[in-house]
Every structure is written in structure tokens, then in C-alpha cells.
Coordinates of C-alpha atoms and ligand atoms in Angstrom, one line a residue:
Chain A
X423 CA 145.9 75.7 80.1
X424 CA 145.6 77.2 76.7
X425 CA 142.8 79.8 76.1
X426 CA 140.8 79.6 72.8
X427 CA 140.3 82.5 70.8
X428 CA 136.5 82.3 71.8
X429 CA 137.7 82.9 75.5
X430 CA 139.5 86.0 74.4
X431 CA 136.7 87.2 72.7
X432 CA 134.5 86.8 75.5
X433 CA 137.0 88.3 78.0
X434 CA 137.3 91.3 75.8
X435 CA 133.6 91.5 75.7
X436 CA 133.2 91.5 79.4
X437 CA 136.0 94.3 79.5
X438 CA 134.3 96.2 76.6
X439 CA 137.4 96.3 74.3
X440 CA 137.7 96.2 70.9
X441 CA 140.7 93.9 69.7
X442 CA 142.1 93.7 66.3
X443 CA 143.1 90.2 65.3
X444 CA 146.7 90.8 65.8
X445 CA 146.1 91.8 69.4
X446 CA 143.5 88.9 69.9
X447 CA 146.3 86.6 68.9
X448 CA 149.0 88.3 71.2
X449 CA 146.6 88.6 74.3
X450 CA 145.7 84.9 73.9
X451 CA 149.2 83.7 74.2
X452 CA 150.0 86.2 77.1
X453 CA 146.6 85.2 79.1
X454 CA 147.6 81.6 78.3
X455 CA 151.0 81.9 79.9
X456 CA 149.5 83.6 83.0
X457 CA 147.4 80.8 83.4
X458 CA 150.0 78.5 82.9
X459 CA 151.8 80.1 85.8
X460 CA 148.6 79.6 87.8
X461 CA 148.6 76.0 87.0
X462 CA 152.1 75.6 88.4
X463 CA 150.9 77.2 91.7
X464 CA 148.0 75.0 91.8
X465 CA 150.3 71.9 91.9
X466 CA 151.3 72.8 95.5
X467 CA 149.7 70.8 98.2
X468 CA 147.4 73.5 100.4
X469 CA 145.4 71.1 102.0
X470 CA 146.2 72.7 105.6
X471 CA 146.4 76.2 104.5
X472 CA 143.2 78.1 105.2
X473 CA 142.1 80.3 102.0
X474 CA 143.1 84.1 102.0
X475 CA 140.6 86.5 101.0
X476 CA 143.0 89.6 101.0
X477 CA 146.3 90.9 102.2
X478 CA 144.8 92.9 105.0
X479 CA 144.7 90.7 108.3
X480 CA 143.6 92.7 110.8
X481 CA 139.6 92.8 111.3
X482 CA 137.4 95.5 109.6
X483 CA 137.3 99.1 111.2
X484 CA 133.7 100.5 111.1
X485 CA 133.0 104.0 110.8
X486 CA 130.2 105.5 113.0
X487 CA 127.0 106.4 110.9
X488 CA 127.3 110.1 110.9
X489 CA 126.5 111.9 107.6
X490 CA 129.1 114.5 106.3
X491 CA 129.3 116.7 103.5
X492 CA 128.9 115.6 99.8
X493 CA 131.1 117.0 97.2
X494 CA 130.0 120.4 95.3
X495 CA 127.7 119.0 92.6
X496 CA 129.6 121.0 90.0
X497 CA 133.1 119.4 90.9
X498 CA 131.3 115.9 90.2
X499 CA 129.7 117.0 87.0
X500 CA 132.8 118.4 85.8
X501 CA 134.0 114.7 85.1
X502 CA 130.8 114.2 82.9
X503 CA 131.5 114.0 79.2
X504 CA 128.0 115.4 78.8
X505 CA 125.4 116.5 81.1
X506 CA 121.5 117.2 81.4
X507 CA 119.4 118.2 84.2
X508 CA 122.4 118.3 86.6
X509 CA 122.8 114.8 85.9
X510 CA 125.7 112.6 83.6
X511 CA 124.1 112.2 80.2
X512 CA 125.0 108.8 78.6
X513 CA 124.2 106.9 75.4
X514 CA 120.9 105.3 75.7
X515 CA 120.7 101.8 77.6
X516 CA 117.7 99.6 77.7
X517 CA 116.0 99.0 81.1
Chain B
X442 CA 96.8 77.2 86.7
X443 CA 95.4 73.4 86.4
X444 CA 95.7 71.5 89.6
X445 CA 98.2 69.2 88.0
X446 CA 101.0 71.4 88.7
X447 CA 102.4 72.9 91.9
X448 CA 104.3 76.4 91.8
X449 CA 107.6 76.5 93.4
X450 CA 108.7 79.9 94.4
X451 CA 111.5 81.7 96.4
X452 CA 112.0 85.4 97.2
X453 CA 115.1 87.3 96.4
X454 CA 114.5 90.6 98.6
X455 CA 116.5 93.8 98.5
X456 CA 116.3 96.2 101.4
X457 CA 117.7 99.5 101.6
X458 CA 119.1 99.8 105.1
X459 CA 117.7 103.3 105.9
X460 CA 121.0 104.7 107.8
X461 CA 122.1 108.3 108.1
X462 CA 125.2 107.7 105.9
X463 CA 126.1 105.5 102.9
X464 CA 127.4 102.0 103.1
X465 CA 131.2 103.0 102.3
X466 CA 131.5 106.8 102.7
X467 CA 129.7 109.4 104.9
X468 CA 127.4 110.8 102.2
X469 CA 124.0 111.3 103.4
X470 CA 121.3 109.0 102.5
X471 CA 118.6 110.9 100.7
X472 CA 115.0 109.8 99.0
X473 CA 116.6 109.1 95.6
X474 CA 112.9 109.5 94.2
X475 CA 112.3 113.1 95.2
X476 CA 115.7 114.9 96.1
X477 CA 117.7 117.2 93.7
X478 CA 120.1 114.8 91.7
X479 CA 123.7 114.3 92.6
X480 CA 124.0 116.3 95.7
X481 CA 124.9 113.3 97.7
X482 CA 127.8 112.2 96.2
X483 CA 131.7 112.2 96.9
X484 CA 134.5 110.8 95.4
X485 CA 134.0 107.3 97.0
X486 CA 130.4 106.5 95.8
X487 CA 131.2 108.4 92.4
X488 CA 133.7 105.7 91.8
X489 CA 136.7 107.8 91.4
X490 CA 140.2 106.2 91.2
X491 CA 142.0 105.8 94.4
X492 CA 139.2 106.2 96.8
X493 CA 139.0 103.8 99.8
X494 CA 136.0 102.5 101.0
X495 CA 135.2 102.2 105.0
X496 CA 132.4 100.2 106.1
X497 CA 129.4 101.8 108.1
X498 CA 128.7 100.3 111.6
X499 CA 125.2 101.0 111.5
X500 CA 124.7 99.1 108.1
X501 CA 126.2 96.3 109.7
X502 CA 124.1 96.4 112.8
X503 CA 121.0 96.8 110.8
X504 CA 121.9 93.8 108.9
X505 CA 122.7 91.8 111.9
X506 CA 119.0 92.8 113.5
X507 CA 117.3 91.2 110.4
X508 CA 119.8 88.2 110.2
X509 CA 119.2 87.4 113.7
X510 CA 115.3 88.0 113.7
X511 CA 115.3 85.4 110.9
X512 CA 117.2 82.9 113.2
X513 CA 120.2 82.9 110.8
X514 CA 123.7 81.4 111.7
X515 CA 125.8 84.6 111.8
X516 CA 129.3 84.1 110.0
X517 CA 131.8 85.8 112.4
X518 CA 133.9 86.5 109.5
X519 CA 132.4 87.4 106.2
X520 CA 133.8 88.7 103.1
X521 CA 133.2 91.6 100.5
X522 CA 133.4 90.8 96.9
X523 CA 133.5 92.5 93.6
X524 CA 130.8 91.9 91.3
X525 CA 131.8 93.3 87.7
X526 CA 129.5 94.3 85.0
X527 CA 129.4 97.4 83.0
X528 CA 126.3 99.6 83.4
X529 CA 126.0 103.5 83.7
X530 CA 124.3 103.1 87.1
X531 CA 127.4 101.7 88.4
X532 CA 130.2 104.0 88.5
X533 CA 133.1 101.8 89.5
X534 CA 132.3 99.1 86.9
X535 CA 131.8 96.8 90.0
X536 CA 129.4 96.4 92.7
X537 CA 130.7 95.8 96.1
X538 CA 128.4 92.8 97.3
X539 CA 129.3 89.6 99.5
X540 CA 129.3 86.2 97.6
X541 CA 131.2 83.0 99.0
X542 CA 131.0 83.9 102.7
X543 CA 127.9 86.3 103.5
X544 CA 127.1 87.8 106.6
X545 CA 124.5 84.9 107.6
X546 CA 123.0 81.7 106.3
X547 CA 120.5 79.0 107.2
X548 CA 117.6 80.9 108.9
X549 CA 113.9 80.6 108.8
X550 CA 110.6 82.5 109.7
X551 CA 107.1 81.6 110.1
X552 CA 104.3 82.9 108.1
X553 CA 100.6 82.6 108.4
X554 CA 98.7 80.6 105.6
X555 CA 95.2 79.6 105.0
X556 CA 96.2 76.2 105.9
X557 CA 98.0 77.0 109.1
X558 CA 101.5 78.4 109.8
X559 CA 104.4 77.7 107.2
X560 CA 108.1 77.7 107.8
X561 CA 109.9 79.3 105.2
X562 CA 113.5 78.8 105.1
X563 CA 116.4 81.8 104.7
X564 CA 119.3 80.8 102.4
X565 CA 121.3 83.7 102.8
X566 CA 121.4 87.2 104.2
X567 CA 124.2 89.6 102.8
X568 CA 125.0 93.1 102.6
X569 CA 125.8 94.9 99.3
X570 CA 125.7 98.7 97.8
X571 CA 122.9 100.2 95.9
X572 CA 123.6 101.6 92.4
X573 CA 122.7 104.9 90.8
X574 CA 119.3 105.7 89.3
X575 CA 119.1 106.0 85.7
X576 CA 116.4 107.9 83.9
X577 CA 115.6 107.1 80.1
X578 CA 114.5 109.8 77.9
X579 CA 113.7 110.7 74.3
X580 CA 112.8 108.9 71.2
X581 CA 114.4 107.4 68.2
X582 CA 117.7 109.4 67.4
X583 CA 117.2 111.6 70.5
X584 CA 117.3 108.7 73.1
X585 CA 119.6 109.0 76.0
X586 CA 120.0 108.1 79.7
X587 CA 120.7 110.5 82.4
X588 CA 122.5 109.1 85.6
X589 CA 122.0 110.2 89.2
X590 CA 124.5 108.8 91.8
X591 CA 122.5 110.0 95.1
X592 CA 121.5 106.4 95.6
X593 CA 125.0 105.0 94.7
X594 CA 126.7 103.3 97.7
X595 CA 123.5 103.2 99.9
X596 CA 123.6 100.1 101.9
X597 CA 121.3 97.4 100.6
X598 CA 120.6 94.2 102.5
X599 CA 119.8 91.1 100.0
X600 CA 117.6 88.1 101.7
X601 CA 117.2 85.0 99.8
X602 CA 114.6 82.4 100.8
X603 CA 114.5 78.7 99.8
X604 CA 112.0 78.2 97.4
X605 CA 109.4 76.9 100.0
X606 CA 106.3 78.8 99.0
X607 CA 103.7 77.2 96.7
X608 CA 100.7 79.4 96.6
X609 CA 100.2 82.8 95.6
X610 CA 99.0 83.5 99.3
X611 CA 102.1 82.0 100.7
X612 CA 104.6 84.2 98.6
X613 CA 102.3 87.4 99.3
X614 CA 102.3 86.5 102.9
X615 CA 106.0 85.9 103.1
X616 CA 106.5 89.3 101.3
X617 CA 104.3 90.8 103.8
X618 CA 106.1 89.1 106.8
X619 CA 109.4 90.0 105.8
X620 CA 108.5 93.8 105.3
X621 CA 106.6 93.7 108.7
X622 CA 109.7 92.1 110.2
X623 CA 112.0 95.0 108.9
X624 CA 109.6 97.5 109.9
X625 CA 109.6 96.2 113.4
X626 CA 113.3 96.3 113.5
X627 CA 113.2 99.7 112.0
X628 CA 115.9 99.2 109.6
X629 CA 113.6 99.6 106.4
X630 CA 110.0 101.5 106.0
X631 CA 108.6 99.1 103.6
X632 CA 108.0 101.3 100.7
X633 CA 107.9 99.3 97.4
X634 CA 106.7 102.3 95.1
X635 CA 109.8 104.2 96.0
X636 CA 112.1 101.1 95.6
X637 CA 113.2 100.9 99.3
X638 CA 112.1 97.4 99.4
X639 CA 112.2 95.4 96.2
X640 CA 110.8 91.7 96.2
X641 CA 111.9 89.5 93.2
X642 CA 110.4 86.2 93.0
X643 CA 112.0 83.2 91.4
X644 CA 109.0 81.0 90.0
X645 CA 109.0 77.3 88.3
X646 CA 106.3 74.9 88.4
X647 CA 106.3 71.0 88.5
X648 CA 104.1 68.1 88.6
X649 CA 102.2 67.8 91.7
X650 CA 103.9 65.3 94.1
X651 CA 107.2 65.4 92.1
X652 CA 110.2 66.8 94.0
X653 CA 112.2 67.7 91.0
X654 CA 113.6 71.2 90.6
X655 CA 112.5 72.8 87.3
X656 CA 113.9 75.6 85.4
X657 CA 113.3 78.9 87.0
X658 CA 112.1 82.3 85.9
X659 CA 112.9 85.5 87.9
X660 CA 110.6 88.6 87.9
X661 CA 111.8 92.2 88.5
X662 CA 109.9 95.6 88.7
X663 CA 107.4 94.7 91.2
X664 CA 106.4 98.1 92.8
X665 CA 103.5 96.9 94.8
X666 CA 102.3 94.0 96.6
X667 CA 99.2 93.9 94.1
X668 CA 101.6 93.6 91.2
X669 CA 103.6 90.8 93.0
X670 CA 100.3 88.8 93.0
X671 CA 99.3 89.6 89.4
X672 CA 102.8 88.8 88.1
X673 CA 102.6 85.6 89.8
X674 CA 99.5 84.5 88.5
X675 CA 100.5 85.6 85.2
X676 CA 103.6 83.8 85.2
X677 CA 102.5 80.6 86.6
X678 CA 99.7 80.4 83.9
X679 CA 102.3 81.2 81.3
X680 CA 104.7 78.3 82.4
X681 CA 101.6 75.8 82.6
X682 CA 100.5 76.7 79.1
X683 CA 103.9 76.4 78.0
X684 CA 104.5 73.0 79.4
X685 CA 101.1 71.7 78.4
X686 CA 101.8 72.6 74.8
X687 CA 104.9 70.5 75.0
X688 CA 107.3 73.6 75.4
X689 CA 110.0 74.0 78.0
X690 CA 110.4 77.1 80.5
X691 CA 113.7 79.1 79.6
X692 CA 115.8 80.3 82.4
X693 CA 115.4 84.1 82.1
X694 CA 114.9 87.3 84.1
X695 CA 111.4 89.0 83.0
X696 CA 110.2 92.2 83.9
X697 CA 106.7 92.8 85.1
X698 CA 104.6 95.6 82.8
X699 CA 101.9 96.8 85.4
X700 CA 100.1 98.5 82.3
X701 CA 100.1 95.5 79.9
X702 CA 99.5 93.3 82.8
X703 CA 102.2 90.7 81.5
X704 CA 105.7 89.8 81.9
X705 CA 108.3 91.0 79.4
X706 CA 111.9 89.9 78.4
X707 CA 114.1 92.5 80.3
X708 CA 117.6 92.9 79.1
X709 CA 118.8 90.7 76.1
X710 CA 122.2 89.0 77.0
X711 CA 124.3 87.6 74.2
X712 CA 126.4 86.0 76.6
X713 CA 125.7 84.3 80.0
X714 CA 126.0 86.5 83.1
X715 CA 129.9 86.4 84.0
X716 CA 130.3 88.6 87.0
X717 CA 133.9 87.4 87.8
X718 CA 133.5 87.6 91.8
X719 CA 136.8 88.0 93.6
X720 CA 137.1 89.3 97.2
X721 CA 137.4 93.0 97.5
X722 CA 140.9 94.0 98.1
X723 CA 140.1 97.4 99.6
X724 CA 138.1 96.0 102.4
X725 CA 139.5 93.6 105.1
X726 CA 137.2 90.7 106.1
X727 CA 134.3 91.9 108.1
X728 CA 134.7 90.5 111.6
X729 CA 131.8 90.6 114.1
X730 CA 132.5 89.8 117.6
X731 CA 130.1 87.5 119.3
X732 CA 129.4 89.8 122.2
X733 CA 128.3 92.5 120.0
X734 CA 126.0 90.1 117.9
X735 CA 124.4 89.0 121.4
X736 CA 123.6 92.5 122.5
X737 CA 121.9 93.2 119.2
X738 CA 119.9 90.1 119.8
X739 CA 119.0 90.9 123.4
X740 CA 117.8 94.2 122.0
X741 CA 115.5 92.7 119.3
X742 CA 111.8 93.7 119.7
X743 CA 109.3 91.1 120.2
X744 CA 108.5 90.3 116.6
X745 CA 104.8 90.4 114.6
X746 CA 104.6 86.6 114.4
X747 CA 105.4 86.0 118.1
X748 CA 103.2 89.0 119.2
X749 CA 100.4 87.5 117.1
X750 CA 100.9 84.2 119.0
X751 CA 100.5 86.1 122.2
X752 CA 97.5 87.8 121.5
X753 CA 95.8 84.6 120.5
X754 CA 97.1 82.5 123.1
X755 CA 97.6 84.8 126.2
X756 CA 95.3 87.6 125.7
X757 CA 92.4 85.6 124.2
X758 CA 92.0 87.3 120.7
X759 CA 91.0 85.7 117.4
X760 CA 93.8 85.1 115.1
X761 CA 92.1 87.6 112.6
X762 CA 92.0 90.3 115.0
X763 CA 95.6 89.7 116.2
X764 CA 96.8 89.8 112.6
X765 CA 95.3 93.2 112.2
X766 CA 96.8 94.6 115.5
X767 CA 100.5 93.3 114.8
X768 CA 100.5 94.4 111.1
X769 CA 102.3 97.7 112.5
X770 CA 104.5 97.6 115.4
X771 CA 103.2 100.9 116.7
X772 CA 99.6 99.8 116.5
X773 CA 100.6 96.6 118.5
X774 CA 102.3 98.7 121.0
X775 CA 99.5 100.8 121.5
X776 CA 97.3 98.0 122.1
X777 CA 99.7 96.4 124.6
X778 CA 99.8 99.7 126.5
X779 CA 95.8 100.2 126.4
X780 CA 95.5 96.6 127.5
X781 CA 97.6 97.5 130.7
X782 CA 95.1 100.5 131.3
X783 CA 91.8 99.1 131.0
X784 CA 89.7 98.3 134.2
X785 CA 86.3 97.7 132.9
X786 CA 86.4 96.7 129.3
X787 CA 88.1 93.5 128.1
X788 CA 90.8 92.7 125.7
X789 CA 88.4 91.8 123.0
X790 CA 86.3 95.0 123.4
X791 CA 89.6 97.1 123.3
X792 CA 90.6 95.1 120.1
X793 CA 87.3 96.0 118.7
X794 CA 87.6 99.7 119.3
X795 CA 91.1 100.0 117.9
X796 CA 90.4 97.9 114.6
X797 CA 86.9 99.5 114.4
X798 CA 86.6 103.2 115.3
X799 CA 90.1 104.1 115.7
X800 CA 91.1 102.5 112.2
X801 CA 88.3 104.1 110.6
X802 CA 89.4 107.6 112.1
X803 CA 93.2 107.1 111.0
X804 CA 92.0 106.1 107.4
X805 CA 89.7 109.0 107.4
X806 CA 91.8 111.5 108.4
X807 CA 95.2 109.9 107.0
X808 CA 96.8 109.8 110.8
X809 CA 99.0 107.2 111.6
X810 CA 98.7 106.0 115.2
X811 CA 102.0 107.8 116.3
X812 CA 100.6 111.0 115.1
X813 CA 97.7 111.2 117.3
X814 CA 97.7 113.6 120.0
X815 CA 96.5 111.2 122.6
X816 CA 98.2 107.9 123.8
X817 CA 97.0 104.6 124.8
X818 CA 95.8 105.6 128.5
X819 CA 93.2 108.0 127.4
X820 CA 91.9 105.8 124.5
X821 CA 91.8 103.0 127.4
X822 CA 89.8 105.6 129.6
X823 CA 87.2 106.1 126.8
X824 CA 86.7 102.4 126.2
X825 CA 86.3 101.8 130.0
X826 CA 83.7 104.5 129.9
X827 CA 81.8 102.6 127.2
X828 CA 82.2 99.4 129.0
X829 CA 80.8 100.6 132.3
X830 CA 77.8 102.3 130.8
X831 CA 78.9 105.8 131.5
X832 CA 78.7 106.5 127.7
X833 CA 77.1 104.8 124.9
X834 CA 78.9 103.9 121.8
X835 CA 77.7 106.5 119.2
X836 CA 78.7 109.2 122.0
X837 CA 82.1 107.6 122.4
X838 CA 82.8 107.7 118.5
X839 CA 82.2 111.5 118.8
X840 CA 84.2 111.9 121.5
X841 CA 87.2 109.9 119.7
X842 CA 86.9 112.3 116.9
X843 CA 87.2 115.1 119.3
X844 CA 90.2 113.7 120.8
X845 CA 92.0 113.3 117.7
X846 CA 91.1 116.8 116.9
X847 CA 92.1 118.6 120.3
X848 CA 93.9 115.9 122.3
X849 CA 91.8 116.4 125.4
X850 CA 91.0 113.8 127.8
X851 CA 87.7 111.8 127.3
X852 CA 86.3 112.6 130.8
X853 CA 86.7 116.3 130.0
X854 CA 85.0 116.1 126.6
X855 CA 82.2 114.1 128.1
X856 CA 81.5 116.4 130.8
X857 CA 81.8 119.5 128.5
X858 CA 79.4 118.2 126.1
X859 CA 77.2 116.7 128.8
X860 CA 77.4 113.5 126.9
X861 CA 77.2 111.4 130.1
X862 CA 74.8 108.4 129.5
X863 CA 71.4 108.6 131.2
X864 CA 71.3 105.4 133.3
X865 CA 69.2 106.2 136.2
X866 CA 66.0 104.1 136.0
X867 CA 64.0 106.7 137.3
X868 CA 65.1 109.2 134.6
X869 CA 64.9 106.5 131.9
X870 CA 61.4 105.6 133.1
X871 CA 60.3 109.3 133.1
X872 CA 61.8 109.7 129.5
X873 CA 59.8 106.7 128.1
X874 CA 56.5 107.8 129.8
X875 CA 56.8 111.1 128.3
X876 CA 57.3 109.7 124.8
X877 CA 54.5 107.3 125.3
X878 CA 52.1 110.1 126.5
X879 CA 52.8 112.3 123.6
X880 CA 51.8 109.9 120.9
X881 CA 48.6 108.2 121.8
X882 CA 48.0 107.1 118.1
X883 CA 51.3 104.8 118.0
X884 CA 50.3 103.5 121.8
X885 CA 47.0 102.3 120.2
X886 CA 48.7 100.8 117.4
X887 CA 51.1 98.6 120.0
X888 CA 48.2 97.8 122.2
X889 CA 46.6 96.3 118.7
X890 CA 49.3 94.0 118.6
X891 CA 52.0 96.0 116.2
X892 CA 55.0 94.9 118.2
X893 CA 57.5 96.8 115.9
X894 CA 56.1 99.9 116.9
X895 CA 58.4 99.6 119.9
X896 CA 61.3 100.4 117.7
X897 CA 59.8 103.6 116.5
X898 CA 59.4 104.4 120.2
X899 CA 62.8 103.7 120.9
X900 CA 64.1 106.1 117.9
X901 CA 61.9 108.8 119.3
X902 CA 63.0 108.6 122.9
X903 CA 66.7 108.1 121.9
X904 CA 66.2 111.4 119.8
X905 CA 64.6 113.4 122.8
X906 CA 67.7 112.2 124.9
X907 CA 70.1 113.5 122.2
X908 CA 71.5 110.2 122.2
X909 CA 72.5 109.8 125.5
X910 CA 69.9 107.3 127.0
X911 CA 71.4 103.8 127.9
X912 CA 69.9 101.8 125.2
X913 CA 69.4 98.6 127.3
X914 CA 67.7 100.3 129.7
X915 CA 65.6 102.5 127.5
X916 CA 64.1 99.7 125.3
X917 CA 63.4 97.7 128.8
X918 CA 61.4 100.7 130.2
X919 CA 59.6 101.1 127.0
X920 CA 58.5 97.6 126.6
X921 CA 57.4 97.4 130.4
X922 CA 55.1 100.5 129.9
X923 CA 53.7 99.7 126.6
X924 CA 53.1 96.2 127.6
X925 CA 51.3 97.5 130.8
X926 CA 49.1 99.7 128.6
X927 CA 48.3 96.6 126.6
X928 CA 47.3 94.4 129.6
X929 CA 45.3 97.5 130.8
X930 CA 43.2 97.5 127.6
X931 CA 42.7 93.9 127.6
X932 CA 41.5 93.7 131.0
X933 CA 38.6 96.2 130.3
Ligands
ZN1741 ZN1 129.8 109.1 98.9

């Protein structure tokens, strides 16, 4: 299945990527090839194979509900490009 | 809204599971509305690369309690999924939620309505993680958004009802019922203002009698039950007006503006929502074994609607009184315990003393029933003393305030303050006689036919007894003596 240019625009927007026209053309080809490969896999008959949700097969390991220590705030905020009032400061977003 | 249309409403409810630690890390769960920002955060809930989530057992248990209380089918294997979108409150760029195989499906609850009990379907109940908290500051060129991650990764339960609600009253009662159930189960304190409980109705209208599904509008930002009702009324009227004018309702999410009293378009999206759900590769499927589910089910408390039924059918209360008593689990349990302790009063009288004088006291002093310095037994003793005539109702009210202030036993207080009711016929007779002898003018009035003077005598005598006279006996004694005076006059 070949992707349209509009599909590529949409996917780029979802990932917040700005692509040049040349990149869009290249990724359109690459993404279409990946989908073609998946199409090939889909031609297999998997009627009797249960769907798989991940690569870990044993059941969940649950953690007891005991609160531990948080990380020092200074360490956390060291990652912030900008900060104010001990919070991450980001460009304005609407509610 | 005109009667031509019928409302079709379902609820999507998000409830914070009030555990000690977060859903996938051991950061403490703190009150995100008041706490110092960014002090309950670790690399996992800050979304740092390479961190792995480990699921909190209590979050699952809390979710199972709710799912079982809502009569859901539990999926023994459920799957976590990534819901991808970019927003600054979501540090990983995706939220761990459940999508295709949620924890529980196909449940129901019963809610009271004016036209009888209504059964509301529950479509699904699933677990997800909460996001961080954003604060928008500044104006024009100075506008910016601050991010506090204390709430990021706090366990959140999503409950989705079927669109079985057709009146504002039913929507409100359904929201109340869900809140009440979660409070009974001690998984969520039900605070809408703090956002611990978020109620989002999806609303559409259709021609009455039609079974068609119409385009629905979802409403967010409701932080009180009052806002929920106002928003519903506003939105139903807006849709009816739109359709009447030949327009069509657009599928969208609206935010309720409490100040303006109207709904507003929330975020404008150039593209339709596209969350690209896929199974979370860092978490194995959630497997809950049947034994654990049965244990949790066996431990469920009696729920509000069942209690209400029992209070009406077995105890003989009115549905209204029963509704007042079951709204809070602590009150219902107080009533149950006091009911087991009364000897002379009946259930109805006990209920009245709780919903009357006791509620008045709690409201006035801002107490909760748990924080009172006395339990149900002393309270039952007090109501018994009224029922047996040992003290009268007004003395009992003042004893009750004192019990709340110092936790002393009612018997002690009655004795210490000499409040025991005067119920001996001799004493009451003498009291009536004294008051009658002192007021010859009023006696003359009564003799002359003014029956209402009896009330005046009653007031005087009650005052003279400092409120302790048995009111029934006193009135009787006064009437007998005054009538005797009248008869004597007529005979002479
Ligand atoms: Zn954490």
C-alpha cells in the first residue's frame, strides 16, 4: 500500500516534525516499503493464532503500594530548558 | 428544551485512585492542588528515557473493587496501551492507558429517579495514568505555561456508562451514585473541585420515540455537581435550538465556563484525534487470577443502593429518609450501629434524630460524623431517654451539643444539669396549681371562654420548670385544673 503525500504530512504533524519536500518524498517511499512488507506478512493465514500484545509472556509483576523517595527537585529541573516557580516553563498552550 | 426532543446522555468519569504511591513508580501521591510543585517526581513519572514502569498492586485492587461493585465482567487478562499525543502535561509523549482489552466491561448500576429505579449500563472500566498539571500565566507576548509533574503517573480509573440517561435528574443521580459507591469503597474521596473526580457527560438529543443515535457533544471542566446540571441544561437547550433552526450538531468537545454560564469550544484541532494506540511494550499483560477477584468481591461492603433498599424494606424507613442516611457510608454505619443499641425508641425516631438534630449539629460546627467524640451507642441512649420520657426533646438537643463538645455520656450530663424530665403526676399537678394560683386574671379569662389562654399557662409553667416538665402531662394537668375552675364558676 503506497502512502500519499497527505499521509506523510499527517504523520509528520503527529510527530511534530518539520520535513522538507525532499525528505517528504524520501520518507514517503521508505514508509510505503515498510507497509508493503507488512502487507506481505498479512497474506499469512493466522486464523488459529492468538493475537499477541507484547514479547513478555509471563503475567504481570505487581508492586506493593509503598511510597518511596522522589528525586531531588533540583535534579529534575536541571533538565528543564527554562523554569519558573520550581516548574518547567514551556511556550503557552491553550487549555 | 421542548418536549419534542429526548436527551441521550452517557457519562465518562475519571476518578483518581487514592493510593499511597503512583501507578508505575513509588513516588508518593500528594494533593496536587496545594502541594509544593515537582517534589513527588522520579525518572519514571518524569518520562526520562530508559525507565521501566512497574504496576502498583493497590491501584489494580481499587479498580477491581469498583468494577465488581458495578457488576462488571472482569477480563482475567487485560492489556495496557500507549495513547500518543503531544501536550506539555504528558512528559513521555504518550499516556499509558487501556484500549482494546480493558480491565472490566459490561456492568450496571441502579440509580434512584423520580419515576423509580433506573438501571444504567456500564460499558467499560479501565486503568490509566494521570497527567501533570499545567498553569497558564501572563498576557500577550508574556504568555507561558508552567508544568508541575506531581500528578503525573497517579492512578486514574475511567468509567464509561452507556447512554442510558434521559433527564438532568438521572444524570445527576448517576454521577452522585458513582461518587457515593467510590466513597463507600474507599478508593476516591469524591472531590470534584480538586479534580479527584472528573465527570464528563456526552450529550445528544433525538426526536422523542426515536431510537436513532445522534451526534454527541462531550463536556469537560465541570468542577461541581451544580456545574454539571447547569452545563447539561445549557447544552440540551443549545442543541434543540440548533436543530429547530435547521442546523446540525457537530461532534466536538466543549469546555464549561462557570462564570459565563455557557459552553465554549475547547481546543481547536486541525486534524481529527489520532492517538495511534498500540500495546505498551514495557508492561506485560495484566493478569488477575480468579481467587484474588473472589477475595476482593467477598470483602466489598454493602453498597449505598442496597443499604437504601434494606432501610426501606427491612427497617421501615421512608425512601427519602433512607436516601439521606445512605449518602455517606459513615452515617449509614452510625445508624446501623445505633439501631442495634436502641431499646425504647423505634427506627423512624432514631432516623429523625440523625437527619434532624445530629445533621444540624454537624453542619453548624463543620464536624463529620467520624470526628464526633461520641459513638452510636451513647447517641442511641440519648434517643431512648427521649422515647421513654426521661427527658424532653429540647433538653435532649442541648445534651447533644454538650456531648459533641466534651464526649460525656448523656446520662451523666442529664444528671449533672438536673435535666431529668418532671414526669411524676403529683409534681406536675403542683406545678400547674402554682401557676394557676398566681394568675387570677388569666384564670378569669379562661373561665370566660378564652380557650387559647391554656397555651399561655403552658408557656408559663414550662418556664417555671426550666423546660423540664413532661409537656403532655403538663398540658393535661393545666386543662383539668382550668376546666374545673370553669365548671365551678358555671355551677355557682
Ligand atoms: Zn515517579
